[in-house]
Amino acid sequence: MRLEPLEPRLLRQGGPLLDQVRQALAAHGRALRWAITAVEPSPAGPVLVIEAVVVIEDDL
């Protein structure tokens, strides 16, 4: 098991924000902690900057 820091960017879509963040982080591992640290404007809509730490389960 190891911890990985991430800083993904997420284009905000309609619907529950929590579900969107969880899905984005689940693609990398199990989220240990996360926070939205910035919101950047874009023509497609707001882009959320997320700082996170995920747990990666190493296969032995």
PDB file of N, CA and C in Angstrom:
ATOM      1  N   MET A   1       0.852  -1.169   0.000  1.00  0.00           N
ATOM      2  CA  MET A   1       0.000   0.000   0.000  1.00  0.00           C
ATOM      3  C   MET A   1       0.898   1.231   0.000  1.00  0.00           C
ATOM      4  N   ARG A   2       0.496   2.240  -0.773  1.00  0.00           N
ATOM      5  CA  ARG A   2       1.244   3.494  -0.787  1.00  0.00           C
ATOM      6  C   ARG A   2       0.278   4.667  -0.944  1.00  0.00           C
ATOM      7  N   LEU A   3       0.728   5.834  -0.551  1.00  0.00           N
ATOM      8  CA  LEU A   3      -0.067   7.055  -0.669  1.00  0.00           C
ATOM      9  C   LEU A   3       0.450   7.863  -1.841  1.00  0.00           C
ATOM     10  N   GLU A   4      -0.464   8.388  -2.641  1.00  0.00           N
ATOM     11  CA  GLU A   4      -0.108   9.203  -3.812  1.00  0.00           C
ATOM     12  C   GLU A   4      -0.790  10.558  -3.720  1.00  0.00           C
ATOM     13  N   PRO A   5      -0.039  11.642  -3.799  1.00  0.00           N
ATOM     14  CA  PRO A   5      -0.665  12.961  -3.876  1.00  0.00           C
ATOM     15  C   PRO A   5      -1.143  13.215  -5.317  1.00  0.00           C
ATOM     16  N   LEU A   6      -2.275  13.861  -5.438  1.00  0.00           N
ATOM     17  CA  LEU A   6      -2.846  14.195  -6.757  1.00  0.00           C
ATOM     18  C   LEU A   6      -3.305  15.641  -6.759  1.00  0.00           C
ATOM     19  N   GLU A   7      -3.355  16.231  -7.934  1.00  0.00           N
ATOM     20  CA  GLU A   7      -3.966  17.543  -8.103  1.00  0.00           C
ATOM     21  C   GLU A   7      -4.760  17.547  -9.418  1.00  0.00           C
ATOM     22  N   PRO A   8      -5.828  16.748  -9.476  1.00  0.00           N
ATOM     23  CA  PRO A   8      -6.616  16.702 -10.705  1.00  0.00           C
ATOM     24  C   PRO A   8      -7.469  17.959 -10.873  1.00  0.00           C
ATOM     25  N   ARG A   9      -7.850  18.197 -12.097  1.00  0.00           N
ATOM     26  CA  ARG A   9      -8.781  19.274 -12.420  1.00  0.00           C
ATOM     27  C   ARG A   9     -10.055  18.631 -12.937  1.00  0.00           C
ATOM     28  N   LEU A  10     -11.177  19.158 -12.512  1.00  0.00           N
ATOM     29  CA  LEU A  10     -12.469  18.568 -12.811  1.00  0.00           C
ATOM     30  C   LEU A  10     -13.394  19.632 -13.394  1.00  0.00           C
ATOM     31  N   LEU A  11     -13.873  19.400 -14.605  1.00  0.00           N
ATOM     32  CA  LEU A  11     -14.852  20.301 -15.204  1.00  0.00           C
ATOM     33  C   LEU A  11     -16.184  20.069 -14.515  1.00  0.00           C
ATOM     34  N   ARG A  12     -16.714  21.094 -13.908  1.00  0.00           N
ATOM     35  CA  ARG A  12     -17.969  20.999 -13.153  1.00  0.00           C
ATOM     36  C   ARG A  12     -19.121  20.704 -14.095  1.00  0.00           C
ATOM     37  N   GLN A  13     -19.867  19.649 -13.791  1.00  0.00           N
ATOM     38  CA  GLN A  13     -21.053  19.268 -14.547  1.00  0.00           C
ATOM     39  C   GLN A  13     -22.285  19.510 -13.671  1.00  0.00           C
ATOM     40  N   GLY A  14     -23.465  19.369 -14.253  1.00  0.00           N
ATOM     41  CA  GLY A  14     -24.682  19.460 -13.469  1.00  0.00           C
ATOM     42  C   GLY A  14     -24.810  18.240 -12.572  1.00  0.00           C
ATOM     43  N   GLY A  15     -25.545  18.367 -11.508  1.00  0.00           N
ATOM     44  CA  GLY A  15     -25.745  17.248 -10.598  1.00  0.00           C
ATOM     45  C   GLY A  15     -24.911  17.399  -9.337  1.00  0.00           C
ATOM     46  N   PRO A  16     -24.977  16.381  -8.469  1.00  0.00           N
ATOM     47  CA  PRO A  16     -24.285  16.461  -7.182  1.00  0.00           C
ATOM     48  C   PRO A  16     -22.763  16.558  -7.332  1.00  0.00           C
ATOM     49  N   LEU A  17     -22.183  17.566  -6.722  1.00  0.00           N
ATOM     50  CA  LEU A  17     -20.743  17.800  -6.803  1.00  0.00           C
ATOM     51  C   LEU A  17     -19.960  16.681  -6.116  1.00  0.00           C
ATOM     52  N   LEU A  18     -20.416  16.225  -4.963  1.00  0.00           N
ATOM     53  CA  LEU A  18     -19.703  15.198  -4.210  1.00  0.00           C
ATOM     54  C   LEU A  18     -19.507  13.933  -5.052  1.00  0.00           C
ATOM     55  N   ASP A  19     -20.537  13.518  -5.763  1.00  0.00           N
ATOM     56  CA  ASP A  19     -20.435  12.331  -6.624  1.00  0.00           C
ATOM     57  C   ASP A  19     -19.387  12.527  -7.715  1.00  0.00           C
ATOM     58  N   GLN A  20     -19.335  13.718  -8.298  1.00  0.00           N
ATOM     59  CA  GLN A  20     -18.364  13.996  -9.357  1.00  0.00           C
ATOM     60  C   GLN A  20     -16.935  13.928  -8.840  1.00  0.00           C
ATOM     61  N   VAL A  21     -16.696  14.491  -7.669  1.00  0.00           N
ATOM     62  CA  VAL A  21     -15.354  14.466  -7.094  1.00  0.00           C
ATOM     63  C   VAL A  21     -14.964  13.036  -6.748  1.00  0.00           C
ATOM     64  N   ARG A  22     -15.851  12.300  -6.105  1.00  0.00           N
ATOM     65  CA  ARG A  22     -15.550  10.915  -5.729  1.00  0.00           C
ATOM     66  C   ARG A  22     -15.235  10.056  -6.948  1.00  0.00           C
ATOM     67  N   GLN A  23     -15.989  10.211  -8.018  1.00  0.00           N
ATOM     68  CA  GLN A  23     -15.737   9.435  -9.232  1.00  0.00           C
ATOM     69  C   GLN A  23     -14.391   9.794  -9.849  1.00  0.00           C
ATOM     70  N   ALA A  24     -14.066  11.079  -9.869  1.00  0.00           N
ATOM     71  CA  ALA A  24     -12.787  11.508 -10.443  1.00  0.00           C
ATOM     72  C   ALA A  24     -11.615  10.936  -9.651  1.00  0.00           C
ATOM     73  N   LEU A  25     -11.720  10.895  -8.340  1.00  0.00           N
ATOM     74  CA  LEU A  25     -10.635  10.384  -7.519  1.00  0.00           C
ATOM     75  C   LEU A  25     -10.577   8.864  -7.523  1.00  0.00           C
ATOM     76  N   ALA A  26     -11.716   8.202  -7.622  1.00  0.00           N
ATOM     77  CA  ALA A  26     -11.760   6.739  -7.616  1.00  0.00           C
ATOM     78  C   ALA A  26     -10.982   6.145  -8.793  1.00  0.00           C
ATOM     79  N   ALA A  27     -10.845   6.896  -9.861  1.00  0.00           N
ATOM     80  CA  ALA A  27     -10.088   6.421 -11.019  1.00  0.00           C
ATOM     81  C   ALA A  27      -8.600   6.260 -10.684  1.00  0.00           C
ATOM     82  N   HIS A  28      -8.153   6.888  -9.588  1.00  0.00           N
ATOM     83  CA  HIS A  28      -6.741   6.853  -9.205  1.00  0.00           C
ATOM     84  C   HIS A  28      -6.467   5.969  -7.999  1.00  0.00           C
ATOM     85  N   GLY A  29      -7.480   5.700  -7.198  1.00  0.00           N
ATOM     86  CA  GLY A  29      -7.303   4.913  -5.974  1.00  0.00           C
ATOM     87  C   GLY A  29      -8.396   5.284  -4.982  1.00  0.00           C
ATOM     88  N   ARG A  30      -8.217   4.876  -3.734  1.00  0.00           N
ATOM     89  CA  ARG A  30      -9.195   5.168  -2.679  1.00  0.00           C
ATOM     90  C   ARG A  30      -8.804   6.486  -2.015  1.00  0.00           C
ATOM     91  N   ALA A  31      -9.703   7.448  -2.040  1.00  0.00           N
ATOM     92  CA  ALA A  31      -9.398   8.781  -1.505  1.00  0.00           C
ATOM     93  C   ALA A  31      -9.243   8.735   0.008  1.00  0.00           C
ATOM     94  N   LEU A  32      -8.116   9.214   0.485  1.00  0.00           N
ATOM     95  CA  LEU A  32      -7.880   9.325   1.919  1.00  0.00           C
ATOM     96  C   LEU A  32      -8.367  10.696   2.397  1.00  0.00           C
ATOM     97  N   ARG A  33      -8.005  11.722   1.628  1.00  0.00           N
ATOM     98  CA  ARG A  33      -8.486  13.079   1.918  1.00  0.00           C
ATOM     99  C   ARG A  33      -8.481  13.867   0.622  1.00  0.00           C
ATOM    100  N   TRP A  34      -9.298  14.898   0.569  1.00  0.00           N
ATOM    101  CA  TRP A  34      -9.311  15.765  -0.601  1.00  0.00           C
ATOM    102  C   TRP A  34      -9.914  17.111  -0.218  1.00  0.00           C
ATOM    103  N   ALA A  35      -9.607  18.117  -1.031  1.00  0.00           N
ATOM    104  CA  ALA A  35     -10.166  19.450  -0.845  1.00  0.00           C
ATOM    105  C   ALA A  35     -10.191  20.161  -2.186  1.00  0.00           C
ATOM    106  N   ILE A  36     -11.218  20.945  -2.413  1.00  0.00           N
ATOM    107  CA  ILE A  36     -11.268  21.828  -3.580  1.00  0.00           C
ATOM    108  C   ILE A  36     -10.478  23.074  -3.193  1.00  0.00           C
ATOM    109  N   THR A  37      -9.404  23.337  -3.921  1.00  0.00           N
ATOM    110  CA  THR A  37      -8.518  24.439  -3.540  1.00  0.00           C
ATOM    111  C   THR A  37      -8.633  25.662  -4.443  1.00  0.00           C
ATOM    112  N   ALA A  38      -9.281  25.496  -5.604  1.00  0.00           N
ATOM    113  CA  ALA A  38      -9.452  26.638  -6.509  1.00  0.00           C
ATOM    114  C   ALA A  38     -10.553  26.321  -7.508  1.00  0.00           C
ATOM    115  N   VAL A  39     -11.112  27.375  -8.042  1.00  0.00           N
ATOM    116  CA  VAL A  39     -12.081  27.265  -9.131  1.00  0.00           C
ATOM    117  C   VAL A  39     -11.589  28.192 -10.235  1.00  0.00           C
ATOM    118  N   GLU A  40     -11.361  27.607 -11.423  1.00  0.00           N
ATOM    119  CA  GLU A  40     -10.853  28.368 -12.560  1.00  0.00           C
ATOM    120  C   GLU A  40     -11.943  28.503 -13.609  1.00  0.00           C
ATOM    121  N   PRO A  41     -12.139  29.696 -14.136  1.00  0.00           N
ATOM    122  CA  PRO A  41     -13.137  29.866 -15.198  1.00  0.00           C
ATOM    123  C   PRO A  41     -12.640  29.253 -16.505  1.00  0.00           C
ATOM    124  N   SER A  42     -13.559  28.742 -17.279  1.00  0.00           N
ATOM    125  CA  SER A  42     -13.247  28.263 -18.626  1.00  0.00           C
ATOM    126  C   SER A  42     -14.493  28.432 -19.481  1.00  0.00           C
ATOM    127  N   PRO A  43     -14.352  28.438 -20.799  1.00  0.00           N
ATOM    128  CA  PRO A  43     -15.522  28.582 -21.673  1.00  0.00           C
ATOM    129  C   PRO A  43     -16.534  27.447 -21.494  1.00  0.00           C
ATOM    130  N   ALA A  44     -16.061  26.256 -21.113  1.00  0.00           N
ATOM    131  CA  ALA A  44     -16.956  25.107 -20.941  1.00  0.00           C
ATOM    132  C   ALA A  44     -17.631  25.099 -19.572  1.00  0.00           C
ATOM    133  N   GLY A  45     -17.193  25.960 -18.666  1.00  0.00           N
ATOM    134  CA  GLY A  45     -17.743  26.002 -17.316  1.00  0.00           C
ATOM    135  C   GLY A  45     -16.623  26.001 -16.290  1.00  0.00           C
ATOM    136  N   PRO A  46     -16.982  26.087 -15.005  1.00  0.00           N
ATOM    137  CA  PRO A  46     -15.956  26.147 -13.976  1.00  0.00           C
ATOM    138  C   PRO A  46     -15.134  24.859 -13.900  1.00  0.00           C
ATOM    139  N   VAL A  47     -13.836  25.023 -13.714  1.00  0.00           N
ATOM    140  CA  VAL A  47     -12.930  23.885 -13.528  1.00  0.00           C
ATOM    141  C   VAL A  47     -12.468  23.917 -12.075  1.00  0.00           C
ATOM    142  N   LEU A  48     -12.695  22.819 -11.369  1.00  0.00           N
ATOM    143  CA  LEU A  48     -12.315  22.720  -9.969  1.00  0.00           C
ATOM    144  C   LEU A  48     -10.922  22.121  -9.864  1.00  0.00           C
ATOM    145  N   VAL A  49     -10.081  22.727  -9.053  1.00  0.00           N
ATOM    146  CA  VAL A  49      -8.748  22.183  -8.773  1.00  0.00           C
ATOM    147  C   VAL A  49      -8.876  21.461  -7.432  1.00  0.00           C
ATOM    148  N   ILE A  50      -8.508  20.185  -7.438  1.00  0.00           N
ATOM    149  CA  ILE A  50      -8.659  19.352  -6.245  1.00  0.00           C
ATOM    150  C   ILE A  50      -7.274  18.898  -5.800  1.00  0.00           C
ATOM    151  N   GLU A  51      -6.983  19.069  -4.528  1.00  0.00           N
ATOM    152  CA  GLU A  51      -5.778  18.488  -3.949  1.00  0.00           C
ATOM    153  C   GLU A  51      -6.231  17.270  -3.168  1.00  0.00           C
ATOM    154  N   ALA A  52      -5.594  16.140  -3.425  1.00  0.00           N
ATOM    155  CA  ALA A  52      -6.030  14.891  -2.803  1.00  0.00           C
ATOM    156  C   ALA A  52      -4.850  13.982  -2.502  1.00  0.00           C
ATOM    157  N   VAL A  53      -5.090  13.045  -1.597  1.00  0.00           N
ATOM    158  CA  VAL A  53      -4.181  11.942  -1.349  1.00  0.00           C
ATOM    159  C   VAL A  53      -5.014  10.684  -1.492  1.00  0.00           C
ATOM    160  N   VAL A  54      -4.542   9.766  -2.342  1.00  0.00           N
ATOM    161  CA  VAL A  54      -5.248   8.506  -2.533  1.00  0.00           C
ATOM    162  C   VAL A  54      -4.367   7.347  -2.076  1.00  0.00           C
ATOM    163  N   VAL A  55      -5.029   6.278  -1.655  1.00  0.00           N
ATOM    164  CA  VAL A  55      -4.351   5.054  -1.244  1.00  0.00           C
ATOM    165  C   VAL A  55      -4.326   4.122  -2.437  1.00  0.00           C
ATOM    166  N   ILE A  56      -3.135   3.653  -2.789  1.00  0.00           N
ATOM    167  CA  ILE A  56      -2.956   2.699  -3.871  1.00  0.00           C
ATOM    168  C   ILE A  56      -2.629   1.349  -3.247  1.00  0.00           C
ATOM    169  N   GLU A  57      -3.431   0.346  -3.534  1.00  0.00           N
ATOM    170  CA  GLU A  57      -3.173  -0.992  -3.025  1.00  0.00           C
ATOM    171  C   GLU A  57      -2.234  -1.690  -4.004  1.00  0.00           C
ATOM    172  N   ASP A  58      -1.038  -2.009  -3.553  1.00  0.00           N
ATOM    173  CA  ASP A  58      -0.068  -2.702  -4.401  1.00  0.00           C
ATOM    174  C   ASP A  58      -0.369  -4.191  -4.410  1.00  0.00           C
ATOM    175  N   ASP A  59      -0.381  -4.778  -5.595  1.00  0.00           N
ATOM    176  CA  ASP A  59      -0.560  -6.217  -5.725  1.00  0.00           C
ATOM    177  C   ASP A  59       0.775  -6.908  -5.475  1.00  0.00           C
ATOM    178  N   LEU A  60       0.751  -7.887  -4.614  1.00  0.00           N
ATOM    179  CA  LEU A  60       1.996  -8.624  -4.331  1.00  0.00           C
ATOM    180  C   LEU A  60       1.947  -9.994  -4.959  1.00  0.00           C
TER     181      LEU A  60
END
